[in-house]
């Protein structure tokens, strides 16, 4: 048996829609695999009742098929489904790394990212790699059709998950299909600023580079209390706040030493809107790790 821990991830970071991703040190899924004649899937843990065990409907089924690596797979969900924290991607990435190790394939990690992205197509209709890339490679990743760039970085983060559900498929339907030249210039400037901030471990620059007036406002409208949570996190010391992935989680990049205050400000702001939430105080983490 091979067991892999695969982290939650936060995609987009505002200005990097479908491109940027960050691995979170916690929460994580744990994926166990054993060789079998055909693939079967068992799902346990947080929100497991919402995750199909049919291999044609679960992200890990597509990964096992793409790798031609049939297995008995057990997923222990630590990342709540439909969270905006790359729940489906954590399982897909964990399965890709675990099955590769089980069958002794030693596949290039970038190829494993492409294989795990096929799992994402099962749930969102598109093989976007912005969650599976950091879930496999760790750190900050830039996923483009030409390839994946990954960088280590050190940032303090809060990911606040409200007790509401937003499916990635639904949240993709509200994204505008066109943007103006002014918006393009603004997005390029912000994305470049964010990348410089990541390289320098600079939360101020990263926060400034998370600004986005194109995709984020359309997703924020799906999250009850988003504006109040954004304002409260900023007042408590966050340098940048945005929708995590497709939502409903909200990601805050923080000055070191402020995550406790930011987490409690975000929880209180959601509560004032009548929404329960859980806040993960975390840092940028590693990619999927084999630990048994
Ligand atoms: N292994 C899996 N883990 C989590 N969700 C999965 C998995 N396989 C399929 N799904 C389905 O994917 C959807 C959640 O994925 P998605 O909407 O992208 O949310 P998230 O932002 O948490 O990844 C749910 O409908 C869930 O049933
Ligand atoms: N780029 C995708 C990312 C979805 O992330 P998830 O964590 O919500 O699955 C998008 O924004 O649709």
Short mmCIF file of C-alpha atoms and ligand atoms in Angstrom, two decimals:
data_model
loop_
_atom_site.label_atom_id
_atom_site.label_comp_id
_atom_site.label_asym_id
_atom_site.label_seq_id
_atom_site.Cartn_x
_atom_site.Cartn_y
_atom_site.Cartn_z
CA UNK A 1 0.00 0.00 0.00
CA UNK A 2 1.11 3.57 -0.68
CA UNK A 3 -0.24 6.55 1.28
CA UNK A 4 0.07 10.16 0.16
CA UNK A 5 -0.86 13.44 1.87
CA UNK A 6 -1.97 16.02 -0.71
CA UNK A 7 -2.54 19.65 0.32
CA UNK A 8 -5.37 22.09 -0.13
CA UNK A 9 -4.56 24.83 -2.62
CA UNK A 10 -5.76 28.33 -3.41
CA UNK A 11 -6.07 29.11 -7.12
CA UNK A 12 -6.22 32.43 -8.98
CA UNK A 13 -4.99 34.76 -6.17
CA UNK A 14 -7.13 37.48 -7.77
CA UNK A 15 -5.12 38.57 -10.81
CA UNK A 16 -4.03 35.07 -11.94
CA UNK A 17 -7.32 33.50 -13.03
CA UNK A 18 -6.76 29.90 -14.16
CA UNK A 19 -2.97 30.43 -13.88
CA UNK A 20 -1.73 31.12 -10.32
CA UNK A 21 -1.91 28.63 -7.45
CA UNK A 22 -0.55 28.29 -3.93
CA UNK A 23 -0.14 25.12 -1.84
CA UNK A 24 -1.42 25.50 1.73
CA UNK A 25 0.34 23.71 4.59
CA UNK A 26 -3.12 22.64 5.83
CA UNK A 27 -5.78 21.23 5.44
CA UNK A 28 -5.03 18.14 3.27
CA UNK A 29 -6.51 14.95 1.84
CA UNK A 30 -4.88 11.56 2.51
CA UNK A 31 -5.04 9.00 -0.32
CA UNK A 32 -4.29 5.27 0.18
CA UNK A 33 -3.81 3.01 -2.86
CA UNK A 34 -3.38 -0.76 -3.29
CA UNK A 35 -2.96 -2.67 -6.57
CA UNK A 36 -6.19 -4.23 -7.87
CA UNK A 37 -7.57 -5.64 -11.12
CA UNK A 38 -10.01 -2.77 -11.45
CA UNK A 39 -10.35 0.62 -9.79
CA UNK A 40 -12.67 1.01 -6.80
CA UNK A 41 -13.01 4.12 -4.64
CA UNK A 42 -14.00 4.61 -1.01
CA UNK A 43 -14.42 8.12 0.39
CA UNK A 44 -14.26 9.01 4.10
CA UNK A 45 -13.84 12.21 6.11
CA UNK A 46 -15.13 15.79 5.76
CA UNK A 47 -17.99 16.08 3.28
CA UNK A 48 -17.51 12.51 2.06
CA UNK A 49 -21.29 12.18 1.66
CA UNK A 50 -21.08 14.68 -1.25
CA UNK A 51 -18.28 12.88 -3.10
CA UNK A 52 -19.19 10.12 -5.58
CA UNK A 53 -17.43 6.76 -5.29
CA UNK A 54 -18.14 5.91 -8.94
CA UNK A 55 -14.70 6.04 -10.67
CA UNK A 56 -16.29 7.81 -13.67
CA UNK A 57 -17.47 10.68 -11.42
CA UNK A 58 -14.58 11.00 -8.94
CA UNK A 59 -11.42 12.90 -9.95
CA UNK A 60 -9.20 10.00 -8.85
CA UNK A 61 -10.97 7.59 -11.23
CA UNK A 62 -9.85 9.66 -14.24
CA UNK A 63 -6.31 9.77 -12.84
CA UNK A 64 -6.15 5.97 -12.41
CA UNK A 65 -7.41 5.54 -15.96
CA UNK A 66 -4.97 8.08 -17.45
CA UNK A 67 -2.06 6.37 -15.66
CA UNK A 68 -3.38 2.89 -16.58
CA UNK A 69 -2.93 2.05 -12.90
CA UNK A 70 -5.99 0.22 -11.52
CA UNK A 71 -6.19 0.26 -7.73
CA UNK A 72 -8.33 0.03 -4.67
CA UNK A 73 -8.30 3.69 -3.57
CA UNK A 74 -9.40 5.15 -0.23
CA UNK A 75 -9.65 8.93 0.11
CA UNK A 76 -9.71 10.47 3.58
CA UNK A 77 -11.08 13.96 2.89
CA UNK A 78 -9.53 16.74 4.96
CA UNK A 79 -10.42 19.40 2.38
CA UNK A 80 -14.18 20.00 2.27
CA UNK A 81 -15.68 19.52 -1.22
CA UNK A 82 -16.91 22.64 -3.08
CA UNK A 83 -14.78 24.83 -0.84
CA UNK A 84 -12.60 26.85 -3.21
CA UNK A 85 -9.63 25.16 -1.55
CA UNK A 86 -8.95 22.67 -4.33
CA UNK A 87 -10.73 19.74 -2.71
CA UNK A 88 -11.22 17.75 -5.90
CA UNK A 89 -7.66 18.65 -6.95
CA UNK A 90 -6.13 17.46 -3.67
CA UNK A 91 -7.57 13.99 -4.25
CA UNK A 92 -6.51 13.96 -7.91
CA UNK A 93 -2.98 15.10 -7.08
CA UNK A 94 -2.71 12.63 -4.21
CA UNK A 95 -3.89 9.79 -6.42
CA UNK A 96 -1.47 10.72 -9.23
CA UNK A 97 1.52 10.72 -6.87
CA UNK A 98 0.37 7.60 -5.00
CA UNK A 99 -0.39 5.51 -8.11
CA UNK A 100 2.88 6.58 -9.73
CA UNK A 101 4.75 5.33 -6.65
CA UNK A 102 2.63 2.15 -6.37
CA UNK A 103 3.42 1.13 -9.94
CA UNK A 104 7.05 2.38 -9.79
CA UNK A 105 6.64 4.61 -12.86
CA UNK A 106 8.81 7.61 -11.83
CA UNK A 107 6.76 9.89 -14.10
CA UNK A 108 8.05 13.45 -14.54
CA UNK A 109 6.20 15.67 -11.99
CA UNK A 110 5.02 18.08 -14.70
CA UNK A 111 3.46 15.13 -16.57
CA UNK A 112 1.78 14.07 -13.30
CA UNK A 113 0.27 17.58 -13.12
CA UNK A 114 -1.22 17.11 -16.62
CA UNK A 115 -2.60 13.71 -15.61
CA UNK A 116 -4.13 15.06 -12.38
CA UNK A 117 -5.69 17.92 -14.39
CA UNK A 118 -7.67 15.29 -16.32
CA UNK A 119 -9.33 14.48 -13.00
CA UNK A 120 -10.36 18.13 -12.65
CA UNK A 121 -12.10 17.94 -16.03
CA UNK A 122 -14.46 15.35 -14.50
CA UNK A 123 -15.92 17.94 -12.10
CA UNK A 124 -15.51 21.35 -13.70
CA UNK A 125 -15.66 20.37 -17.37
CA UNK A 126 -12.16 21.78 -18.01
CA UNK A 127 -8.70 20.34 -17.34
CA UNK A 128 -7.44 23.44 -15.51
CA UNK A 129 -4.14 22.80 -13.70
CA UNK A 130 -3.99 25.79 -11.34
CA UNK A 131 -4.92 23.65 -8.30
CA UNK A 132 -3.23 20.36 -9.19
CA UNK A 133 0.08 22.09 -10.03
CA UNK A 134 0.68 23.43 -6.48
CA UNK A 135 -0.90 20.31 -4.97
CA UNK A 136 1.85 18.26 -6.64
CA UNK A 137 4.80 20.68 -6.85
CA UNK A 138 4.17 22.78 -3.71
CA UNK A 139 4.82 26.51 -3.24
CA UNK A 140 3.54 29.04 -5.79
CA UNK A 141 2.85 27.85 -9.32
CA UNK A 142 2.17 29.47 -12.68
CA UNK A 143 0.27 27.03 -14.91
CA UNK A 144 0.05 27.85 -18.62
CA UNK A 145 -0.58 25.63 -21.65
CA UNK A 146 3.16 25.92 -22.40
CA UNK A 147 4.25 24.53 -19.04
CA UNK A 148 4.35 24.90 -15.26
CA UNK A 149 6.68 27.22 -13.34
CA UNK A 150 6.99 26.67 -9.60
CA UNK A 151 8.63 28.83 -6.95
CA UNK A 152 9.16 28.39 -3.24
CA UNK A 153 7.88 31.26 -1.16
CA UNK A 154 7.19 32.09 2.47
CA UNK A 155 3.89 33.78 3.30
CA UNK A 156 1.48 33.76 6.25
CA UNK A 157 -2.10 33.03 5.21
CA UNK A 158 -5.64 32.67 6.47
CA UNK A 159 -8.18 30.67 4.46
CA UNK A 160 -11.64 31.28 5.87
CA UNK A 161 -14.28 28.76 4.75
CA UNK A 162 -17.91 29.78 5.25
CA UNK A 163 -20.58 27.17 5.75
CA UNK A 164 -21.99 27.65 2.25
CA UNK A 165 -21.35 25.75 -0.98
CA UNK A 166 -20.28 27.19 -4.33
CA UNK A 167 -19.52 24.67 -7.08
CA UNK A 168 -16.62 25.48 -9.37
CA UNK A 169 -18.80 24.66 -12.37
CA UNK A 170 -21.44 27.25 -11.31
CA UNK A 171 -18.81 29.87 -10.45
CA UNK A 172 -17.21 29.50 -13.89
CA UNK A 173 -20.54 30.36 -15.50
CA UNK A 174 -20.49 33.93 -14.06
CA UNK A 175 -17.01 34.85 -15.30
CA UNK A 176 -17.09 37.48 -18.09
CA UNK A 177 -16.00 36.15 -21.48
CA UNK A 178 -14.36 39.41 -22.61
CA UNK A 179 -12.34 42.22 -21.01
CA UNK A 180 -11.36 45.76 -22.02
CA UNK A 181 -7.81 46.87 -22.80
CA UNK A 182 -7.80 48.89 -19.54
CA UNK A 183 -8.72 45.75 -17.60
CA UNK A 184 -6.03 43.77 -19.43
CA UNK A 185 -3.39 46.37 -18.52
CA UNK A 186 -4.56 46.36 -14.90
CA UNK A 187 -4.48 42.56 -14.71
CA UNK A 188 -1.00 42.27 -16.24
CA UNK A 189 0.32 44.89 -13.81
CA UNK A 190 -1.21 43.17 -10.80
CA UNK A 191 -0.05 39.68 -11.82
CA UNK A 192 3.50 40.91 -12.38
CA UNK A 193 3.48 42.70 -9.01
CA UNK A 194 2.23 39.55 -7.28
CA UNK A 195 4.95 37.40 -8.88
CA UNK A 196 7.65 39.86 -7.76
CA UNK A 197 6.17 39.75 -4.25
CA UNK A 198 6.25 35.95 -4.22
CA UNK A 199 9.92 35.97 -5.29
CA UNK A 200 10.77 38.41 -2.48
CA UNK A 201 8.55 36.81 0.22
CA UNK A 202 6.94 40.26 0.46
CA UNK A 203 3.31 40.17 1.71
CA UNK A 204 2.74 43.86 0.84
CA UNK A 205 3.63 43.34 -2.83
CA UNK A 206 1.69 40.05 -3.01
CA UNK A 207 -1.34 41.75 -1.46
CA UNK A 208 -1.18 44.65 -3.92
CA UNK A 209 -0.87 42.17 -6.80
CA UNK A 210 -4.03 40.31 -5.78
CA UNK A 211 -6.18 43.23 -7.02
CA UNK A 212 -8.61 42.14 -9.73
CA UNK A 213 -11.66 43.95 -11.08
CA UNK A 214 -12.63 41.36 -13.69
CA UNK A 215 -13.27 37.87 -12.27
CA UNK A 216 -13.25 38.37 -8.48
CA UNK A 217 -16.25 40.73 -8.23
CA UNK A 218 -18.47 38.27 -10.10
CA UNK A 219 -17.50 35.44 -7.70
CA UNK A 220 -17.64 37.66 -4.59
CA UNK A 221 -21.31 38.28 -5.34
CA UNK A 222 -21.96 34.55 -4.74
CA UNK A 223 -20.51 34.72 -1.18
CA UNK A 224 -22.80 36.17 1.54
CA UNK A 225 -20.83 38.71 3.59
CA UNK A 226 -17.78 38.88 1.29
CA UNK A 227 -17.37 42.68 1.42
CA UNK A 228 -17.61 42.76 5.23
CA UNK A 229 -15.11 39.90 5.56
CA UNK A 230 -12.72 41.63 3.15
CA UNK A 231 -12.90 44.87 5.15
CA UNK A 232 -12.50 43.12 8.52
CA UNK A 233 -9.46 41.10 7.37
CA UNK A 234 -7.81 44.21 5.95
CA UNK A 235 -8.40 46.16 9.16
CA UNK A 236 -6.87 43.28 11.17
CA UNK A 237 -3.61 43.25 9.16
CA UNK A 238 -4.19 41.38 5.91
CA UNK A 239 -2.25 42.87 2.98
CA UNK A 240 -4.46 41.24 0.36
CA UNK A 241 -7.84 39.48 0.42
CA UNK A 242 -9.58 37.66 -2.41
CA UNK A 243 -11.90 34.80 -3.31
CA UNK A 244 -9.98 31.51 -3.02
CA UNK A 245 -10.39 29.59 -6.27
CA UNK A 246 -14.03 29.70 -7.28
CA UNK A 247 -15.10 30.30 -3.64
CA UNK A 248 -16.69 30.30 -1.17
CA UNK A 249 -13.41 30.28 0.85
CA UNK A 250 -11.79 33.68 1.22
CA UNK A 251 -7.98 33.90 1.23
CA UNK A 252 -6.06 36.54 3.17
CA UNK A 253 -2.31 37.12 2.81
CA UNK A 254 -1.05 38.46 6.14
CA UNK A 255 1.86 40.23 7.74
CA UNK A 256 3.71 37.70 9.92
CA UNK A 257 2.22 37.56 13.41
CA UNK A 258 -1.25 38.79 12.38
CA UNK A 259 -2.94 35.54 11.31
CA UNK A 260 -4.75 35.00 14.62
CA UNK A 261 -6.28 38.50 14.53
CA UNK A 262 -7.14 38.20 10.82
CA UNK A 263 -8.74 34.75 11.31
CA UNK A 264 -10.91 35.92 14.16
CA UNK A 265 -11.92 39.13 12.32
CA UNK A 266 -13.02 37.07 9.30
CA UNK A 267 -15.02 34.59 11.40
CA UNK A 268 -16.72 37.46 13.28
CA UNK A 269 -17.57 39.29 10.04
CA UNK A 270 -19.16 36.17 8.54
CA UNK A 271 -21.05 35.58 11.83
CA UNK A 272 -22.46 39.12 11.71
CA UNK A 273 -24.01 38.16 8.35
CA UNK A 274 -25.45 34.98 9.91
CA UNK A 275 -22.86 32.69 8.28
CA UNK A 276 -20.82 30.14 10.28
CA UNK A 277 -17.23 29.68 9.13
CA UNK A 278 -13.93 27.98 9.94
CA UNK A 279 -10.58 29.73 9.48
CA UNK A 280 -7.33 27.89 8.74
CA UNK A 281 -4.27 29.82 9.89
CA UNK A 282 -1.61 28.46 7.61
CA UNK A 283 1.49 29.11 5.48
CA UNK A 284 2.59 28.21 1.98
CA UNK A 285 3.25 24.47 2.01
CA UNK A 286 4.79 21.55 0.13
CA UNK A 287 3.30 19.42 -2.61
CA UNK A 288 1.90 15.90 -2.22
CA UNK A 289 4.16 13.68 -0.12
CA UNK A 290 4.40 9.89 0.04
CA UNK A 291 4.55 9.01 3.71
CA UNK A 292 4.05 5.25 3.88
N1 LIG B 1 -12.12 13.22 -4.94
C1 LIG B 1 -12.98 14.25 -4.86
N2 LIG B 1 -12.87 15.14 -3.85
C2 LIG B 1 -13.75 16.16 -3.75
N3 LIG B 1 -14.75 16.40 -4.61
C3 LIG B 1 -14.88 15.55 -5.64
C4 LIG B 1 -14.00 14.45 -5.82
N4 LIG B 1 -14.37 13.80 -6.94
C5 LIG B 1 -15.45 14.43 -7.43
N5 LIG B 1 -15.77 15.49 -6.65
C6 LIG B 1 -16.88 16.42 -6.88
O1 LIG B 1 -16.31 17.68 -7.20
C7 LIG B 1 -17.10 18.72 -6.70
C8 LIG B 1 -16.21 19.60 -5.84
O2 LIG B 1 -15.20 20.14 -6.65
P1 LIG B 1 -15.12 21.71 -6.88
O3 LIG B 1 -16.49 22.24 -7.22
O4 LIG B 1 -14.03 21.94 -7.86
O5 LIG B 1 -14.75 22.24 -5.45
P2 LIG B 1 -13.36 22.51 -4.79
O6 LIG B 1 -13.16 23.97 -4.90
O7 LIG B 1 -13.49 22.18 -3.36
O8 LIG B 1 -12.36 21.68 -5.52
C9 LIG B 1 -18.20 18.10 -5.88
O9 LIG B 1 -19.36 18.06 -6.70
C10 LIG B 1 -17.71 16.69 -5.63
O10 LIG B 1 -18.75 15.75 -5.53
N1 LIG B 2 -9.27 28.58 -11.84
C1 LIG B 2 -10.37 27.83 -11.28
C2 LIG B 2 -9.98 27.38 -9.89
C3 LIG B 2 -11.05 26.64 -9.15
O1 LIG B 2 -10.56 26.35 -7.85
P1 LIG B 2 -11.45 25.55 -6.79
O2 LIG B 2 -10.58 25.41 -5.59
O3 LIG B 2 -12.65 26.39 -6.53
O4 LIG B 2 -11.80 24.23 -7.42
C4 LIG B 2 -11.59 28.74 -11.23
O5 LIG B 2 -11.45 29.85 -10.73
O6 LIG B 2 -12.66 28.35 -11.71
#
